[in-house]
Structures are given as C-alpha cells and as structure tokens.
Amino acid sequence: MQTPTDSAPPTSRRPGRPRGSVAANREVTRDRILDAATELFAAQGFHGTSVAEISARADIKTGALYHHIKSKEELLWEILRGYTGKALAAATAVTSGAGGPVDKLGALIDVHVEVITDHWREVAIQTRDASALNAEHGVQLQALRQGVQDCWEQVIRECWPDKRESEVRIVASGLLGMVNSLWYWYRPERGDTPEEIAKNFRDVVIGGVG
Amino acid sequence: MQTPTDSAPPTSRRPGRPRGSVAANREVTRDRILDAATELFAAQGFHGTSVAEISARADIKTGALYHHIKSKEELLWEILRGYTGKALAAATAVTSGAGGPVDKLGALIDVHVEVITDHWREVAIQTRDASALNAEHGVQLQALRQGVQDCWEQVIRECWPDKRESEVRIVASGLLGMVNSLWYWYRPERGDTPEEIAKNFRDVVIGGVG
C-alpha cells in the first residue's frame, strides 16, 4: 500500500487530500472487487458468475469496475496467482531455512495448512475453474504450482533417501493432495483449527502408526 | 448381465433370438451411454455437456437415449453412485474382514487407490459437479460417502487410540483427501501404477519418516 510522502510537489495535490490516497483508495477498491469475485466464483463457479454480479457485491458500478480490471479472466488470474504465490513463498522460506529434513517436512505441512485454510475458497476455484485461464496465465500458474511441488519433493527426497524419483513425486503429490483437499471439507465455523489439522497431519506423516 | 436359459417357454422367444438378449442389449447400450457421459462430463463439465453430445458419442439417436435414461441428472447420479458404491463395498469388505488395525489401514489404502485410479474421471465429476444432483440424490450420495468415511474412522480410531473424535475425523478426511485427489494428477498413460501409488502412500501413513 502506498503512503503519502512529503517529497511530493504540492502542485500535484488536491487541496486537503494527501498524495497517495487516490492510489490507496484504488487498492482498497481493487481488493474489494477481488474479495467479491472470490466469494462468487467459489459459490457458483467462474462461468456461473457475471461481471454485473461481481460489481453489485463489491458495491461498485460495472463501468467503474472496468477501471480496475480488464476482464473476468484477469480476476480469476489475480485470485489464483495470489494464493499460489503465497504458498510458494511460504514453502520456499521453509526449504531455504535452517533445520533438518524432518523438521522441514513438519514446517511445510504447517505453512501449507495455514495458506490453504486461509484460502479454501481460492483452492475451490482453482480445482474447478483453472481451465478458464488463458493459455499464458495457465502456464504461469502451473509454474508457481510446480515451484511448490519442487519444495516438497526436495524435502521428501531427504526424508526418504531410498525412494526413487517417481516415488518422491508420488509422495509429494499425495501429501499436497491431503492438504489441498482441505478446501472440500474445512470450514472455519465448524471449529477445527489450522493448528489442530496441521498437528494431526504431522502425526500421521512423520510419526506413522504407533 | 442376463444369459439365455433353457427353461424359458418357447412361445416367449422370437425365432432365432435367445431370451434375454433384449435385456442384455439394453444393458450394453446403457453402459455405452454411461461411458460416453462420463468421458464428456469429465472433459467439459456437466453443465457444458448436452444430451445431444452424449447421444453422438454413444452412437445412439437422442430420442432412443431417452428410452434408457430419464434425464442428464439421472446420468450424473448413476455415474456418481456407481463409483461411490464400489468404494463403500470395498471399504466395508476391509473393515468387516480379518486382521489387525494396521493391516486394515493398509488394505483401505490399497482398495481405495484401486477404486479411485479406476474411476478418476468419476471423481473429477464428483468434485466439480456433484452440486448438480437433485436434493434426494445429493442426500443419498452424501450417505454413501459418509459410509466410506465411517470405515476409515473406525480403523483410524484403532490405529491411533489416543486421538480424540475430532482428530480421528481430521485424519480420516486428510487420508481420503490424499487418495481422492489422485483424480487431479493420476493419468494411467504416465506410467505410475496403482500398486506403486498405494505402496508409497502406505509407506508414509503407516511407516512415517525413517
């Protein structure tokens, strides 16, 4: 978020209105549009949601909405790259940090559960409607997702050094599937906490039975 | 599939056509329609698929198709209850069979991986379009799915006797999510086998790290 700065030439300001507030307002509005689109896409699908519905939910005129986004597809892309970028940043922080492989596997579970429970609507949209992205965005999203998978594979390779590469990929896909499928059954209001979910996933994956 | 029987009165048969072949043909046609619908729903979604497209792919006239099914919704229901019923039968056979809890957990992983890899298209349809079922079918499908979840919870409860009920549910949901999300990345032509996948899931869930 931009903040007012004293170095701005006074001529560029409207009286009584600090420079930067236009940009800040723009960002607030844009976030409101993204939130509205996320709720609607998750509830009724990308194809089942019109730009007019998004405008209405964001409390903005449809014409004004197009000052903020170019298309419904751009909204989808912003939503999907937003949470996937967070997942990649969190996983990369774990793999590039200190600690042994078992600690890192536990930390990957913790941070990924946190991202997915924070963004279960976005994951629902990804699962159902990622195919509505244009080709370029589809490739970019796949690269972000592969980045997350690479982090998991790197740690899994160290945790289970006897596994072949095809097995490392199977385990990574399975564990990411375990966490990602939270979108299907996790709802904050039902009382499960991200901490309790992560603890139980760690118990099973790291501890096994008994 | 019905087969011709010698005890049928000759008057009920058309000359040269064994009794039962009409019913058998009906069933073959119905299976062909279900297969066509499964492929199309998985590739382009329930809402994105017309009855005319299903008829064309099943190589049957649209009018004739309605002799076999009442509606597109009925096709969706037959597809979803078909594979979910198989998953429930397989899980129930494990829980009601012999063996200790750890063996049963391994067997649940084996049979569920087998069902899901055999029916990854159906799981894709379930994940994206189960909300298109009518209310009655939605409730019936949920009961079948809950039956599968109950089998897993029963075995997990015995494997990890210190876990609270909310934790048993989290572990069951997580492990089912791990296997169910195979629909997203498993494709038989890529060379992973159901046996290799199940073995690696068992290694992690039962063995843990190291």
JSON list of C-alpha atoms in Angstrom, two decimals, chain B residues 59-157:
[
{"chain": "B", "resi": 59, "resn": "ASP", "atom": "CA", "xyz": [-23.61, -43.63, -31.25]},
{"chain": "B", "resi": 60, "resn": "ILE", "atom": "CA", "xyz": [-27.34, -43.64, -30.47]},
{"chain": "B", "resi": 61, "resn": "LYS", "atom": "CA", "xyz": [-30.17, -41.34, -31.54]},
{"chain": "B", "resi": 62, "resn": "THR", "atom": "CA", "xyz": [-31.14, -38.76, -28.89]},
{"chain": "B", "resi": 63, "resn": "GLY", "atom": "CA", "xyz": [-34.75, -40.00, -28.96]},
{"chain": "B", "resi": 64, "resn": "ALA", "atom": "CA", "xyz": [-33.57, -43.57, -28.35]},
{"chain": "B", "resi": 65, "resn": "LEU", "atom": "CA", "xyz": [-31.32, -42.37, -25.50]},
{"chain": "B", "resi": 66, "resn": "TYR", "atom": "CA", "xyz": [-34.40, -41.30, -23.56]},
{"chain": "B", "resi": 67, "resn": "HIS", "atom": "CA", "xyz": [-35.60, -44.95, -23.59]},
{"chain": "B", "resi": 68, "resn": "HIS", "atom": "CA", "xyz": [-32.58, -45.68, -21.42]},
{"chain": "B", "resi": 69, "resn": "ILE", "atom": "CA", "xyz": [-32.32, -42.66, -19.15]},
{"chain": "B", "resi": 70, "resn": "LYS", "atom": "CA", "xyz": [-34.81, -40.09, -17.95]},
{"chain": "B", "resi": 71, "resn": "SER", "atom": "CA", "xyz": [-32.55, -37.06, -17.79]},
{"chain": "B", "resi": 72, "resn": "LYS", "atom": "CA", "xyz": [-28.98, -35.79, -17.77]},
{"chain": "B", "resi": 73, "resn": "GLU", "atom": "CA", "xyz": [-29.27, -35.55, -13.98]},
{"chain": "B", "resi": 74, "resn": "GLU", "atom": "CA", "xyz": [-30.07, -39.29, -13.81]},
{"chain": "B", "resi": 75, "resn": "LEU", "atom": "CA", "xyz": [-26.87, -39.98, -15.77]},
{"chain": "B", "resi": 76, "resn": "LEU", "atom": "CA", "xyz": [-24.89, -37.90, -13.28]},
{"chain": "B", "resi": 77, "resn": "TRP", "atom": "CA", "xyz": [-26.46, -39.81, -10.40]},
{"chain": "B", "resi": 78, "resn": "GLU", "atom": "CA", "xyz": [-25.75, -43.23, -11.96]},
{"chain": "B", "resi": 79, "resn": "ILE", "atom": "CA", "xyz": [-22.11, -42.24, -12.55]},
{"chain": "B", "resi": 80, "resn": "LEU", "atom": "CA", "xyz": [-21.55, -40.91, -9.02]},
{"chain": "B", "resi": 81, "resn": "ARG", "atom": "CA", "xyz": [-23.41, -43.62, -7.14]},
{"chain": "B", "resi": 82, "resn": "GLY", "atom": "CA", "xyz": [-21.67, -46.25, -9.27]},
{"chain": "B", "resi": 83, "resn": "TYR", "atom": "CA", "xyz": [-18.12, -45.48, -8.20]},
{"chain": "B", "resi": 84, "resn": "THR", "atom": "CA", "xyz": [-19.03, -44.37, -4.68]},
{"chain": "B", "resi": 85, "resn": "GLY", "atom": "CA", "xyz": [-20.94, -47.63, -4.18]},
{"chain": "B", "resi": 86, "resn": "LYS", "atom": "CA", "xyz": [-17.84, -49.56, -5.25]},
{"chain": "B", "resi": 87, "resn": "ALA", "atom": "CA", "xyz": [-15.68, -47.55, -2.85]},
{"chain": "B", "resi": 88, "resn": "LEU", "atom": "CA", "xyz": [-18.10, -48.30, 0.00]},
{"chain": "B", "resi": 89, "resn": "ALA", "atom": "CA", "xyz": [-18.32, -52.02, -0.81]},
{"chain": "B", "resi": 90, "resn": "ALA", "atom": "CA", "xyz": [-14.52, -52.27, -0.92]},
{"chain": "B", "resi": 91, "resn": "ALA", "atom": "CA", "xyz": [-14.03, -50.38, 2.34]},
{"chain": "B", "resi": 92, "resn": "THR", "atom": "CA", "xyz": [-16.73, -52.39, 4.12]},
{"chain": "B", "resi": 93, "resn": "ALA", "atom": "CA", "xyz": [-15.13, -55.66, 2.98]},
{"chain": "B", "resi": 94, "resn": "VAL", "atom": "CA", "xyz": [-11.90, -54.48, 4.65]},
{"chain": "B", "resi": 95, "resn": "THR", "atom": "CA", "xyz": [-13.39, -53.34, 7.93]},
{"chain": "B", "resi": 96, "resn": "SER", "atom": "CA", "xyz": [-15.60, -56.44, 8.30]},
{"chain": "B", "resi": 97, "resn": "GLY", "atom": "CA", "xyz": [-12.74, -58.79, 7.38]},
{"chain": "B", "resi": 98, "resn": "ALA", "atom": "CA", "xyz": [-9.95, -60.35, 9.44]},
{"chain": "B", "resi": 99, "resn": "GLY", "atom": "CA", "xyz": [-6.72, -58.63, 10.51]},
{"chain": "B", "resi": 100, "resn": "GLY", "atom": "CA", "xyz": [-5.39, -56.05, 12.93]},
{"chain": "B", "resi": 101, "resn": "PRO", "atom": "CA", "xyz": [-5.96, -52.30, 12.57]},
{"chain": "B", "resi": 102, "resn": "VAL", "atom": "CA", "xyz": [-2.62, -51.57, 10.87]},
{"chain": "B", "resi": 103, "resn": "ASP", "atom": "CA", "xyz": [-3.24, -54.29, 8.25]},
{"chain": "B", "resi": 104, "resn": "LYS", "atom": "CA", "xyz": [-6.71, -52.89, 7.73]},
{"chain": "B", "resi": 105, "resn": "LEU", "atom": "CA", "xyz": [-5.41, -49.34, 7.27]},
{"chain": "B", "resi": 106, "resn": "GLY", "atom": "CA", "xyz": [-3.00, -50.63, 4.62]},
{"chain": "B", "resi": 107, "resn": "ALA", "atom": "CA", "xyz": [-5.83, -52.56, 2.95]},
{"chain": "B", "resi": 108, "resn": "LEU", "atom": "CA", "xyz": [-8.11, -49.50, 2.98]},
{"chain": "B", "resi": 109, "resn": "ILE", "atom": "CA", "xyz": [-5.38, -47.52, 1.21]},
{"chain": "B", "resi": 110, "resn": "ASP", "atom": "CA", "xyz": [-4.92, -50.34, -1.34]},
{"chain": "B", "resi": 111, "resn": "VAL", "atom": "CA", "xyz": [-8.59, -50.76, -2.24]},
{"chain": "B", "resi": 112, "resn": "HIS", "atom": "CA", "xyz": [-9.37, -47.05, -2.27]},
{"chain": "B", "resi": 113, "resn": "VAL", "atom": "CA", "xyz": [-6.38, -46.30, -4.53]},
{"chain": "B", "resi": 114, "resn": "GLU", "atom": "CA", "xyz": [-7.65, -49.08, -6.82]},
{"chain": "B", "resi": 115, "resn": "VAL", "atom": "CA", "xyz": [-11.18, -47.64, -6.99]},
{"chain": "B", "resi": 116, "resn": "ILE", "atom": "CA", "xyz": [-10.02, -44.05, -7.50]},
{"chain": "B", "resi": 117, "resn": "THR", "atom": "CA", "xyz": [-7.43, -44.86, -10.18]},
{"chain": "B", "resi": 118, "resn": "ASP", "atom": "CA", "xyz": [-10.08, -46.94, -11.99]},
{"chain": "B", "resi": 119, "resn": "HIS", "atom": "CA", "xyz": [-12.57, -44.07, -11.71]},
{"chain": "B", "resi": 120, "resn": "TRP", "atom": "CA", "xyz": [-10.55, -40.84, -11.74]},
{"chain": "B", "resi": 121, "resn": "ARG", "atom": "CA", "xyz": [-12.95, -39.33, -14.29]},
{"chain": "B", "resi": 122, "resn": "GLU", "atom": "CA", "xyz": [-15.91, -40.00, -12.00]},
{"chain": "B", "resi": 123, "resn": "VAL", "atom": "CA", "xyz": [-14.06, -38.37, -9.08]},
{"chain": "B", "resi": 124, "resn": "ALA", "atom": "CA", "xyz": [-13.36, -35.31, -11.24]},
{"chain": "B", "resi": 125, "resn": "ILE", "atom": "CA", "xyz": [-17.10, -35.11, -11.95]},
{"chain": "B", "resi": 126, "resn": "GLN", "atom": "CA", "xyz": [-17.96, -35.57, -8.26]},
{"chain": "B", "resi": 127, "resn": "THR", "atom": "CA", "xyz": [-15.53, -32.83, -7.26]},
{"chain": "B", "resi": 128, "resn": "ARG", "atom": "CA", "xyz": [-16.77, -30.31, -9.78]},
{"chain": "B", "resi": 129, "resn": "ASP", "atom": "CA", "xyz": [-20.41, -31.08, -10.39]},
{"chain": "B", "resi": 130, "resn": "ALA", "atom": "CA", "xyz": [-21.96, -33.06, -7.53]},
{"chain": "B", "resi": 131, "resn": "SER", "atom": "CA", "xyz": [-23.95, -29.90, -6.73]},
{"chain": "B", "resi": 132, "resn": "ALA", "atom": "CA", "xyz": [-25.94, -30.52, -9.94]},
{"chain": "B", "resi": 133, "resn": "LEU", "atom": "CA", "xyz": [-27.60, -33.58, -8.38]},
{"chain": "B", "resi": 134, "resn": "ASN", "atom": "CA", "xyz": [-31.17, -33.13, -7.25]},
{"chain": "B", "resi": 135, "resn": "ALA", "atom": "CA", "xyz": [-31.75, -32.86, -3.49]},
{"chain": "B", "resi": 136, "resn": "GLU", "atom": "CA", "xyz": [-32.74, -36.52, -3.00]},
{"chain": "B", "resi": 137, "resn": "HIS", "atom": "CA", "xyz": [-29.73, -37.86, -4.91]},
{"chain": "B", "resi": 138, "resn": "GLY", "atom": "CA", "xyz": [-27.47, -35.37, -3.15]},
{"chain": "B", "resi": 139, "resn": "VAL", "atom": "CA", "xyz": [-28.54, -36.80, 0.22]},
{"chain": "B", "resi": 140, "resn": "GLN", "atom": "CA", "xyz": [-28.12, -40.39, -0.99]},
{"chain": "B", "resi": 141, "resn": "LEU", "atom": "CA", "xyz": [-24.63, -39.70, -2.35]},
{"chain": "B", "resi": 142, "resn": "GLN", "atom": "CA", "xyz": [-23.64, -37.99, 0.88]},
{"chain": "B", "resi": 143, "resn": "ALA", "atom": "CA", "xyz": [-24.78, -41.12, 2.79]},
{"chain": "B", "resi": 144, "resn": "LEU", "atom": "CA", "xyz": [-22.60, -43.36, 0.61]},
{"chain": "B", "resi": 145, "resn": "ARG", "atom": "CA", "xyz": [-19.63, -41.03, 1.09]},
{"chain": "B", "resi": 146, "resn": "GLN", "atom": "CA", "xyz": [-20.21, -40.91, 4.83]},
{"chain": "B", "resi": 147, "resn": "GLY", "atom": "CA", "xyz": [-20.23, -44.73, 4.82]},
{"chain": "B", "resi": 148, "resn": "VAL", "atom": "CA", "xyz": [-16.71, -44.73, 3.35]},
{"chain": "B", "resi": 149, "resn": "GLN", "atom": "CA", "xyz": [-15.58, -42.10, 5.85]},
{"chain": "B", "resi": 150, "resn": "ASP", "atom": "CA", "xyz": [-17.04, -44.20, 8.72]},
{"chain": "B", "resi": 151, "resn": "CYS", "atom": "CA", "xyz": [-14.96, -47.23, 7.65]},
{"chain": "B", "resi": 152, "resn": "TRP", "atom": "CA", "xyz": [-11.78, -45.14, 7.69]},
{"chain": "B", "resi": 153, "resn": "GLU", "atom": "CA", "xyz": [-12.61, -43.53, 11.03]},
{"chain": "B", "resi": 154, "resn": "GLN", "atom": "CA", "xyz": [-13.25, -46.94, 12.59]},
{"chain": "B", "resi": 155, "resn": "VAL", "atom": "CA", "xyz": [-9.80, -48.21, 11.58]},
{"chain": "B", "resi": 156, "resn": "ILE", "atom": "CA", "xyz": [-8.02, -44.92, 12.38]},
{"chain": "B", "resi": 157, "resn": "ARG", "atom": "CA", "xyz": [-9.59, -44.95, 15.86]}
]
